[in-house]
Amino acid sequence: MIHLDLIGIGTGNPDHLTRAAEAAMRAADLILLPRKEDKAELIDLRRDICAQVLAGTAVRVVEFDLPVRAIEGAYLDTVEHWHDAIAERWAAEIAAHLPGGGRVALLVWGDPSLYDSTIRIARRLASVERVTVVPGITSLQALCAAHAVPFNAVGAPVMVTTGRRLRETGWPEGADSVAVMLDGGCAFMTLDQPDVAIWWGAYLGMAQQAIESGRLADVAERIVARRAELRRAHGWIMDVYLLRRGGDLVGEGA
């Protein structure tokens, strides 16, 4: 029997680990760490977390190269094929290192439930009989904490979406607060919303954390320039932002 733990580890700060996450790591027989060529710092952080949490245990840590998603083709098709390839890689690693069964864990950036496909990929594994999810601090929580702002306006909803959808469909209907993830092209630049405020953050929870905030019209170009500079310096970037319109934005910290 294979028991798979999907452990949310927050956004890069070892202090984001919950006690439940630490307990699940120490209970594992095997922890798999994915390597990405363009994001060496991410696996370095996972290595550091494992070194701190697993000291004195017999838990094995195995690294593997994560398959690369195809650039060409329809977006959803390329994602589906990519997820299939990742599931096959997981299955091969589990079979090689836990041939008799046991407990394997994957450390998931942020939280496994929010704009992360680890849970979906895990369902593809025929050898896994049980999946346990340990929640982690999300980038949206880290963003709001970094800026000391609430996620939502009083009694109001928040739309969580992607940069691609924001660019294609514009401001979501019926929403005054919009949280945007997976935006590699600064989709906020396409908005015509003069009363919108933005709270932006990159590398949240990490040593190189960077944040900006203010009226979108005033700070948009500064965010674009800073984002480009950070990407050049580190070779990669992970960022997220919250947009809000109307109401007392000064009272909201804008």
PDB file of C-alpha atoms in Angstrom:
ATOM      1  CA  MET A   1       0.000   0.000   0.000  1.00  0.00           C
ATOM      2  CA  ILE A   2       1.241   3.462  -0.901  1.00  0.00           C
ATOM      3  CA  HIS A   3       0.119   6.384   1.267  1.00  0.00           C
ATOM      4  CA  LEU A   4       0.806   9.754  -0.351  1.00  0.00           C
ATOM      5  CA  ASP A   5       1.057  12.936   1.730  1.00  0.00           C
ATOM      6  CA  LEU A   6       0.793  16.264  -0.104  1.00  0.00           C
ATOM      7  CA  ILE A   7       2.298  18.753   2.324  1.00  0.00           C
ATOM      8  CA  GLY A   8       1.814  22.499   1.944  1.00  0.00           C
ATOM      9  CA  ILE A   9       5.055  24.216   2.942  1.00  0.00           C
ATOM     10  CA  GLY A  10       4.125  27.885   2.521  1.00  0.00           C
ATOM     11  CA  THR A  11       5.944  30.376   0.351  1.00  0.00           C
ATOM     12  CA  GLY A  12       9.586  29.874   1.176  1.00  0.00           C
ATOM     13  CA  ASN A  13       9.956  30.697   4.848  1.00  0.00           C
ATOM     14  CA  PRO A  14      10.638  27.619   7.029  1.00  0.00           C
ATOM     15  CA  ASP A  15       8.652  29.342   9.776  1.00  0.00           C
ATOM     16  CA  HIS A  16       5.545  28.883   7.594  1.00  0.00           C
ATOM     17  CA  LEU A  17       5.592  25.143   8.261  1.00  0.00           C
ATOM     18  CA  THR A  18       2.787  23.993  10.519  1.00  0.00           C
ATOM     19  CA  ARG A  19       3.229  21.354  13.197  1.00  0.00           C
ATOM     20  CA  ALA A  20       1.057  19.059  11.085  1.00  0.00           C
ATOM     21  CA  ALA A  21       3.413  19.550   8.126  1.00  0.00           C
ATOM     22  CA  GLU A  22       6.472  18.747  10.231  1.00  0.00           C
ATOM     23  CA  ALA A  23       4.789  15.655  11.674  1.00  0.00           C
ATOM     24  CA  ALA A  24       3.818  14.408   8.205  1.00  0.00           C
ATOM     25  CA  MET A  25       7.380  14.898   6.941  1.00  0.00           C
ATOM     26  CA  ARG A  26       8.852  12.936   9.837  1.00  0.00           C
ATOM     27  CA  ALA A  27       6.261  10.158   9.388  1.00  0.00           C
ATOM     28  CA  ALA A  28       7.209   9.607   5.733  1.00  0.00           C
ATOM     29  CA  ASP A  29       9.413   6.795   4.490  1.00  0.00           C
ATOM     30  CA  LEU A  30      10.312   8.805   1.394  1.00  0.00           C
ATOM     31  CA  ILE A  31      10.159  12.464   0.383  1.00  0.00           C
ATOM     32  CA  LEU A  32      10.388  13.326  -3.312  1.00  0.00           C
ATOM     33  CA  LEU A  33      11.877  16.700  -4.287  1.00  0.00           C
ATOM     34  CA  PRO A  34      11.338  17.947  -7.859  1.00  0.00           C
ATOM     35  CA  ARG A  35      14.149  19.768  -9.661  1.00  0.00           C
ATOM     36  CA  LYS A  36      13.545  22.542 -12.194  1.00  0.00           C
ATOM     37  CA  GLU A  37      16.519  23.850 -14.133  1.00  0.00           C
ATOM     38  CA  ASP A  38      15.314  27.457 -14.054  1.00  0.00           C
ATOM     39  CA  LYS A  39      14.338  27.497 -10.363  1.00  0.00           C
ATOM     40  CA  ALA A  40      17.311  26.164  -8.424  1.00  0.00           C
ATOM     41  CA  GLU A  41      16.489  28.314  -5.393  1.00  0.00           C
ATOM     42  CA  LEU A  42      13.191  26.487  -4.902  1.00  0.00           C
ATOM     43  CA  ILE A  43      14.775  23.092  -4.454  1.00  0.00           C
ATOM     44  CA  ASP A  44      17.486  24.651  -2.275  1.00  0.00           C
ATOM     45  CA  LEU A  45      14.748  25.887   0.047  1.00  0.00           C
ATOM     46  CA  ARG A  46      13.129  22.444   0.089  1.00  0.00           C
ATOM     47  CA  ARG A  47      16.520  20.898   0.901  1.00  0.00           C
ATOM     48  CA  ASP A  48      16.960  23.334   3.795  1.00  0.00           C
ATOM     49  CA  ILE A  49      13.488  22.543   5.112  1.00  0.00           C
ATOM     50  CA  CYS A  50      14.194  18.813   4.958  1.00  0.00           C
ATOM     51  CA  ALA A  51      17.557  19.256   6.697  1.00  0.00           C
ATOM     52  CA  GLN A  52      15.912  21.163   9.549  1.00  0.00           C
ATOM     53  CA  VAL A  53      12.810  19.004   9.995  1.00  0.00           C
ATOM     54  CA  LEU A  54      14.274  15.550   9.335  1.00  0.00           C
ATOM     55  CA  ALA A  55      17.391  15.800  11.476  1.00  0.00           C
ATOM     56  CA  GLY A  56      17.781  12.577  13.448  1.00  0.00           C
ATOM     57  CA  THR A  57      15.209  10.637  11.388  1.00  0.00           C
ATOM     58  CA  ALA A  58      15.610   7.844   8.842  1.00  0.00           C
ATOM     59  CA  VAL A  59      13.418   9.493   6.201  1.00  0.00           C
ATOM     60  CA  ARG A  60      14.913   9.167   2.717  1.00  0.00           C
ATOM     61  CA  VAL A  61      14.957  12.237   0.472  1.00  0.00           C
ATOM     62  CA  VAL A  62      15.170  11.629  -3.272  1.00  0.00           C
ATOM     63  CA  GLU A  63      15.421  14.304  -5.954  1.00  0.00           C
ATOM     64  CA  PHE A  64      14.099  13.913  -9.475  1.00  0.00           C
ATOM     65  CA  ASP A  65      13.897  16.056 -12.609  1.00  0.00           C
ATOM     66  CA  LEU A  66      10.428  17.449 -13.248  1.00  0.00           C
ATOM     67  CA  PRO A  67       9.122  17.021 -16.820  1.00  0.00           C
ATOM     68  CA  VAL A  68       8.887  20.247 -18.817  1.00  0.00           C
ATOM     69  CA  ARG A  69       5.554  21.468 -20.204  1.00  0.00           C
ATOM     70  CA  ALA A  70       5.413  21.899 -23.967  1.00  0.00           C
ATOM     71  CA  ILE A  71       5.390  25.501 -25.173  1.00  0.00           C
ATOM     72  CA  GLU A  72       3.466  24.920 -28.391  1.00  0.00           C
ATOM     73  CA  GLY A  73      -0.117  23.688 -28.601  1.00  0.00           C
ATOM     74  CA  ALA A  74      -3.448  24.459 -26.944  1.00  0.00           C
ATOM     75  CA  TYR A  75      -2.930  25.491 -23.324  1.00  0.00           C
ATOM     76  CA  LEU A  76      -5.254  22.958 -21.685  1.00  0.00           C
ATOM     77  CA  ASP A  77      -3.939  20.131 -23.879  1.00  0.00           C
ATOM     78  CA  THR A  78      -0.312  20.899 -23.025  1.00  0.00           C
ATOM     79  CA  VAL A  79      -1.169  21.043 -19.315  1.00  0.00           C
ATOM     80  CA  GLU A  80      -2.989  17.704 -19.498  1.00  0.00           C
ATOM     81  CA  HIS A  81      -0.037  15.991 -21.208  1.00  0.00           C
ATOM     82  CA  TRP A  82       2.364  17.608 -18.744  1.00  0.00           C
ATOM     83  CA  HIS A  83       0.380  16.304 -15.783  1.00  0.00           C
ATOM     84  CA  ASP A  84       0.389  12.819 -17.297  1.00  0.00           C
ATOM     85  CA  ALA A  85       4.178  12.983 -17.636  1.00  0.00           C
ATOM     86  CA  ILE A  86       4.595  14.161 -14.033  1.00  0.00           C
ATOM     87  CA  ALA A  87       2.359  11.354 -12.759  1.00  0.00           C
ATOM     88  CA  GLU A  88       4.446   8.817 -14.684  1.00  0.00           C
ATOM     89  CA  ARG A  89       7.629  10.230 -13.153  1.00  0.00           C
ATOM     90  CA  TRP A  90       6.171  10.073  -9.647  1.00  0.00           C
ATOM     91  CA  ALA A  91       5.056   6.489 -10.222  1.00  0.00           C
ATOM     92  CA  ALA A  92       8.508   5.477 -11.426  1.00  0.00           C
ATOM     93  CA  GLU A  93      10.238   7.070  -8.425  1.00  0.00           C
ATOM     94  CA  ILE A  94       7.812   5.479  -5.959  1.00  0.00           C
ATOM     95  CA  ALA A  95       8.188   2.053  -7.563  1.00  0.00           C
ATOM     96  CA  ALA A  96      11.982   2.342  -7.486  1.00  0.00           C
ATOM     97  CA  HIS A  97      12.309   3.523  -3.896  1.00  0.00           C
ATOM     98  CA  LEU A  98       9.253   1.990  -2.166  1.00  0.00           C
ATOM     99  CA  PRO A  99       8.753  -1.326  -3.989  1.00  0.00           C
ATOM    100  CA  GLY A 100       7.150  -2.883  -0.928  1.00  0.00           C
ATOM    101  CA  GLY A 101       4.828   0.031  -0.200  1.00  0.00           C
ATOM    102  CA  GLY A 102       5.035   2.731   2.437  1.00  0.00           C
ATOM    103  CA  ARG A 103       4.455   6.415   2.959  1.00  0.00           C
ATOM    104  CA  VAL A 104       5.710   8.970   0.429  1.00  0.00           C
ATOM    105  CA  ALA A 105       5.468  12.758   0.701  1.00  0.00           C
ATOM    106  CA  LEU A 106       5.666  15.663  -1.724  1.00  0.00           C
ATOM    107  CA  LEU A 107       6.360  19.193  -0.500  1.00  0.00           C
ATOM    108  CA  VAL A 108       3.964  21.571  -2.242  1.00  0.00           C
ATOM    109  CA  TRP A 109       4.698  25.263  -2.576  1.00  0.00           C
ATOM    110  CA  GLY A 110       2.023  27.301  -0.767  1.00  0.00           C
ATOM    111  CA  ASP A 111      -1.077  25.159  -0.349  1.00  0.00           C
ATOM    112  CA  PRO A 112      -2.012  22.097  -2.453  1.00  0.00           C
ATOM    113  CA  SER A 113      -5.570  23.386  -3.008  1.00  0.00           C
ATOM    114  CA  LEU A 114      -4.875  26.828  -4.520  1.00  0.00           C
ATOM    115  CA  TYR A 115      -3.781  27.044  -8.178  1.00  0.00           C
ATOM    116  CA  ASP A 116      -1.702  23.931  -7.818  1.00  0.00           C
ATOM    117  CA  SER A 117      -2.372  20.671  -9.644  1.00  0.00           C
ATOM    118  CA  THR A 118      -0.624  18.262  -7.287  1.00  0.00           C
ATOM    119  CA  ILE A 119      -3.929  16.829  -6.036  1.00  0.00           C
ATOM    120  CA  ARG A 120      -5.167  16.276  -9.603  1.00  0.00           C
ATOM    121  CA  ILE A 121      -1.905  14.610 -10.601  1.00  0.00           C
ATOM    122  CA  ALA A 122      -1.986  12.372  -7.540  1.00  0.00           C
ATOM    123  CA  ARG A 123      -5.378  10.976  -8.631  1.00  0.00           C
ATOM    124  CA  ARG A 124      -3.651   9.556 -11.723  1.00  0.00           C
ATOM    125  CA  LEU A 125      -1.487   7.211  -9.638  1.00  0.00           C
ATOM    126  CA  ALA A 126      -3.001   3.739  -9.604  1.00  0.00           C
ATOM    127  CA  SER A 127      -0.488   2.547  -7.011  1.00  0.00           C
ATOM    128  CA  VAL A 128      -1.586   5.143  -4.428  1.00  0.00           C
ATOM    129  CA  GLU A 129      -4.380   3.870  -2.190  1.00  0.00           C
ATOM    130  CA  ARG A 130      -4.608   6.862   0.132  1.00  0.00           C
ATOM    131  CA  VAL A 131      -3.936  10.583  -0.302  1.00  0.00           C
ATOM    132  CA  THR A 132      -3.644  12.970   2.648  1.00  0.00           C
ATOM    133  CA  VAL A 133      -3.428  16.745   2.191  1.00  0.00           C
ATOM    134  CA  VAL A 134      -1.723  18.928   4.788  1.00  0.00           C
ATOM    135  CA  PRO A 135      -2.661  22.604   4.230  1.00  0.00           C
ATOM    136  CA  GLY A 136      -0.037  25.329   4.013  1.00  0.00           C
ATOM    137  CA  ILE A 137       0.149  29.117   4.037  1.00  0.00           C
ATOM    138  CA  THR A 138      -0.786  30.432   0.594  1.00  0.00           C
ATOM    139  CA  SER A 139       0.882  33.221  -1.356  1.00  0.00           C
ATOM    140  CA  LEU A 140      -2.311  35.263  -0.943  1.00  0.00           C
ATOM    141  CA  GLN A 141      -2.066  35.029   2.844  1.00  0.00           C
ATOM    142  CA  ALA A 142       1.617  35.956   2.677  1.00  0.00           C
ATOM    143  CA  LEU A 143       0.814  38.883   0.375  1.00  0.00           C
ATOM    144  CA  CYS A 144      -1.817  40.338   2.688  1.00  0.00           C
ATOM    145  CA  ALA A 145       0.450  39.839   5.699  1.00  0.00           C
ATOM    146  CA  ALA A 146       3.363  41.575   3.957  1.00  0.00           C
ATOM    147  CA  HIS A 147       1.186  44.602   3.215  1.00  0.00           C
ATOM    148  CA  ALA A 148      -0.841  44.404   6.466  1.00  0.00           C
ATOM    149  CA  VAL A 149      -4.141  44.573   4.559  1.00  0.00           C
ATOM    150  CA  PRO A 150      -7.297  42.431   4.748  1.00  0.00           C
ATOM    151  CA  PHE A 151      -7.963  40.056   1.865  1.00  0.00           C
ATOM    152  CA  ASN A 152     -11.545  41.240   1.420  1.00  0.00           C
ATOM    153  CA  ALA A 153     -13.503  44.440   1.877  1.00  0.00           C
ATOM    154  CA  VAL A 154     -16.101  44.361   4.680  1.00  0.00           C
ATOM    155  CA  GLY A 155     -18.779  41.778   3.888  1.00  0.00           C
ATOM    156  CA  ALA A 156     -17.611  41.522   0.271  1.00  0.00           C
ATOM    157  CA  PRO A 157     -16.387  38.631  -1.910  1.00  0.00           C
ATOM    158  CA  VAL A 158     -13.024  38.224  -3.624  1.00  0.00           C
ATOM    159  CA  MET A 159     -12.519  36.767  -7.086  1.00  0.00           C
ATOM    160  CA  VAL A 160      -9.358  34.658  -7.404  1.00  0.00           C
ATOM    161  CA  THR A 161      -8.267  34.336 -11.021  1.00  0.00           C
ATOM    162  CA  THR A 162      -5.248  34.122 -13.317  1.00  0.00           C
ATOM    163  CA  GLY A 163      -3.393  36.708 -15.342  1.00  0.00           C
ATOM    164  CA  ARG A 164      -4.428  34.976 -18.557  1.00  0.00           C
ATOM    165  CA  ARG A 165      -8.131  35.235 -17.747  1.00  0.00           C
ATOM    166  CA  LEU A 166      -7.818  38.824 -16.525  1.00  0.00           C
ATOM    167  CA  ARG A 167      -6.208  39.753 -19.836  1.00  0.00           C
ATOM    168  CA  GLU A 168      -8.769  37.859 -21.929  1.00  0.00           C
ATOM    169  CA  THR A 169     -11.984  38.821 -20.112  1.00  0.00           C
ATOM    170  CA  GLY A 170     -11.146  42.015 -18.238  1.00  0.00           C
ATOM    171  CA  TRP A 171     -12.323  42.928 -14.757  1.00  0.00           C
ATOM    172  CA  PRO A 172     -14.555  40.115 -13.382  1.00  0.00           C
ATOM    173  CA  GLU A 173     -18.203  41.061 -13.299  1.00  0.00           C
ATOM    174  CA  GLY A 174     -19.617  41.653  -9.834  1.00  0.00           C
ATOM    175  CA  ALA A 175     -16.240  41.742  -8.078  1.00  0.00           C
ATOM    176  CA  ASP A 176     -14.646  44.688  -6.301  1.00  0.00           C
ATOM    177  CA  SER A 177     -11.617  42.692  -5.084  1.00  0.00           C
ATOM    178  CA  VAL A 178      -9.613  40.501  -7.460  1.00  0.00           C
ATOM    179  CA  ALA A 179      -6.622  38.339  -6.510  1.00  0.00           C
ATOM    180  CA  VAL A 180      -4.456  37.424  -9.499  1.00  0.00           C
ATOM    181  CA  MET A 181      -2.058  34.485  -9.698  1.00  0.00           C
ATOM    182  CA  LEU A 182       0.071  32.944 -12.454  1.00  0.00           C
ATOM    183  CA  ASP A 183       0.531  36.239 -14.271  1.00  0.00           C
ATOM    184  CA  GLY A 184       3.728  36.237 -16.292  1.00  0.00           C
ATOM    185  CA  GLY A 185       2.721  39.230 -18.395  1.00  0.00           C
ATOM    186  CA  CYS A 186       1.485  41.913 -15.959  1.00  0.00           C
ATOM    187  CA  ALA A 187      -2.166  41.699 -17.027  1.00  0.00           C
ATOM    188  CA  PHE A 188      -3.030  44.607 -14.725  1.00  0.00           C
ATOM    189  CA  MET A 189      -1.581  46.882 -17.414  1.00  0.00           C
ATOM    190  CA  THR A 190      -4.590  46.081 -19.621  1.00  0.00           C
ATOM    191  CA  LEU A 191      -7.151  47.399 -17.134  1.00  0.00           C
ATOM    192  CA  ASP A 192      -8.966  50.713 -17.471  1.00  0.00           C
ATOM    193  CA  GLN A 193      -9.903  51.094 -13.807  1.00  0.00           C
ATOM    194  CA  PRO A 194      -8.961  54.569 -12.516  1.00  0.00           C
ATOM    195  CA  ASP A 195     -10.046  53.922  -8.920  1.00  0.00           C
ATOM    196  CA  VAL A 196      -8.244  50.605  -8.447  1.00  0.00           C
ATOM    197  CA  ALA A 197      -5.514  49.986  -5.865  1.00  0.00           C
ATOM    198  CA  ILE A 198      -2.939  47.203  -6.136  1.00  0.00           C
ATOM    199  CA  TRP A 199      -0.925  45.268  -3.573  1.00  0.00           C
ATOM    200  CA  TRP A 200       1.828  43.310  -5.328  1.00  0.00           C
ATOM    201  CA  GLY A 201       4.461  40.940  -3.993  1.00  0.00           C
ATOM    202  CA  ALA A 202       7.203  38.694  -5.361  1.00  0.00           C
ATOM    203  CA  TYR A 203       9.242  35.952  -3.645  1.00  0.00           C
ATOM    204  CA  LEU A 204       6.865  36.266  -0.701  1.00  0.00           C
ATOM    205  CA  GLY A 205       8.283  34.769   2.474  1.00  0.00           C
ATOM    206  CA  MET A 206      11.760  34.479   0.978  1.00  0.00           C
ATOM    207  CA  ALA A 207      14.834  36.547   1.757  1.00  0.00           C
ATOM    208  CA  GLN A 208      14.479  38.493  -1.508  1.00  0.00           C
ATOM    209  CA  GLN A 209      10.822  39.385  -0.919  1.00  0.00           C
ATOM    210  CA  ALA A 210       9.729  42.517  -2.825  1.00  0.00           C
ATOM    211  CA  ILE A 211       6.448  44.396  -2.457  1.00  0.00           C
ATOM    212  CA  GLU A 212       4.787  47.452  -3.981  1.00  0.00           C
ATOM    213  CA  SER A 213       1.387  49.066  -3.410  1.00  0.00           C
ATOM    214  CA  GLY A 214      -0.658  52.096  -4.309  1.00  0.00           C
ATOM    215  CA  ARG A 215      -3.089  53.365  -6.923  1.00  0.00           C
ATOM    216  CA  LEU A 216      -2.702  51.195 -10.000  1.00  0.00           C
ATOM    217  CA  ALA A 217      -2.330  54.206 -12.279  1.00  0.00           C
ATOM    218  CA  ASP A 218       0.548  55.481 -10.140  1.00  0.00           C
ATOM    219  CA  VAL A 219       2.543  52.302  -9.543  1.00  0.00           C
ATOM    220  CA  ALA A 220       1.802  49.966 -12.486  1.00  0.00           C
ATOM    221  CA  GLU A 221       4.849  50.925 -14.534  1.00  0.00           C
ATOM    222  CA  ARG A 222       7.074  50.793 -11.454  1.00  0.00           C
ATOM    223  CA  ILE A 223       5.889  47.239 -10.738  1.00  0.00           C
ATOM    224  CA  VAL A 224       6.541  46.181 -14.338  1.00  0.00           C
ATOM    225  CA  ALA A 225      10.079  47.613 -14.214  1.00  0.00           C
ATOM    226  CA  ARG A 226      10.866  46.122 -10.817  1.00  0.00           C
ATOM    227  CA  ARG A 227       9.495  42.749 -11.832  1.00  0.00           C
ATOM    228  CA  ALA A 228      11.713  42.693 -14.919  1.00  0.00           C
ATOM    229  CA  GLU A 229      14.747  43.699 -12.863  1.00  0.00           C
ATOM    230  CA  LEU A 230      14.121  40.959 -10.306  1.00  0.00           C
ATOM    231  CA  ARG A 231      13.620  38.345 -12.995  1.00  0.00           C
ATOM    232  CA  ARG A 232      16.932  39.292 -14.592  1.00  0.00           C
ATOM    233  CA  ALA A 233      18.688  39.131 -11.233  1.00  0.00           C
ATOM    234  CA  HIS A 234      17.309  35.731 -10.160  1.00  0.00           C
ATOM    235  CA  GLY A 235      16.496  34.060 -13.464  1.00  0.00           C
ATOM    236  CA  TRP A 236      12.899  33.405 -12.345  1.00  0.00           C
ATOM    237  CA  ILE A 237      10.087  35.096 -10.449  1.00  0.00           C
ATOM    238  CA  MET A 238       6.961  34.088  -8.563  1.00  0.00           C
ATOM    239  CA  ASP A 239       4.563  36.925  -7.808  1.00  0.00           C
ATOM    240  CA  VAL A 240       0.935  37.583  -6.971  1.00  0.00           C
ATOM    241  CA  TYR A 241      -1.222  40.659  -6.469  1.00  0.00           C
ATOM    242  CA  LEU A 242      -4.519  41.882  -5.097  1.00  0.00           C
ATOM    243  CA  LEU A 243      -6.632  44.533  -6.832  1.00  0.00           C
ATOM    244  CA  ARG A 244      -9.470  46.448  -5.184  1.00  0.00           C
ATOM    245  CA  ARG A 245     -11.729  49.196  -6.443  1.00  0.00           C
ATOM    246  CA  GLY A 246     -14.204  51.547  -4.806  1.00  0.00           C
ATOM    247  CA  GLY A 247     -14.747  52.229  -1.123  1.00  0.00           C
ATOM    248  CA  ASP A 248     -12.273  53.725   1.301  1.00  0.00           C
ATOM    249  CA  LEU A 249      -9.036  52.491  -0.238  1.00  0.00           C
ATOM    250  CA  VAL A 250      -6.998  54.721   2.054  1.00  0.00           C
ATOM    251  CA  GLY A 251      -8.611  52.911   4.971  1.00  0.00           C
ATOM    252  CA  GLU A 252      -7.645  49.637   3.288  1.00  0.00           C
ATOM    253  CA  GLY A 253      -3.985  50.615   3.330  1.00  0.00           C
ATOM    254  CA  ALA A 254      -3.656  51.976  -0.209  1.00  0.00           C
TER     255      ALA A 254
END
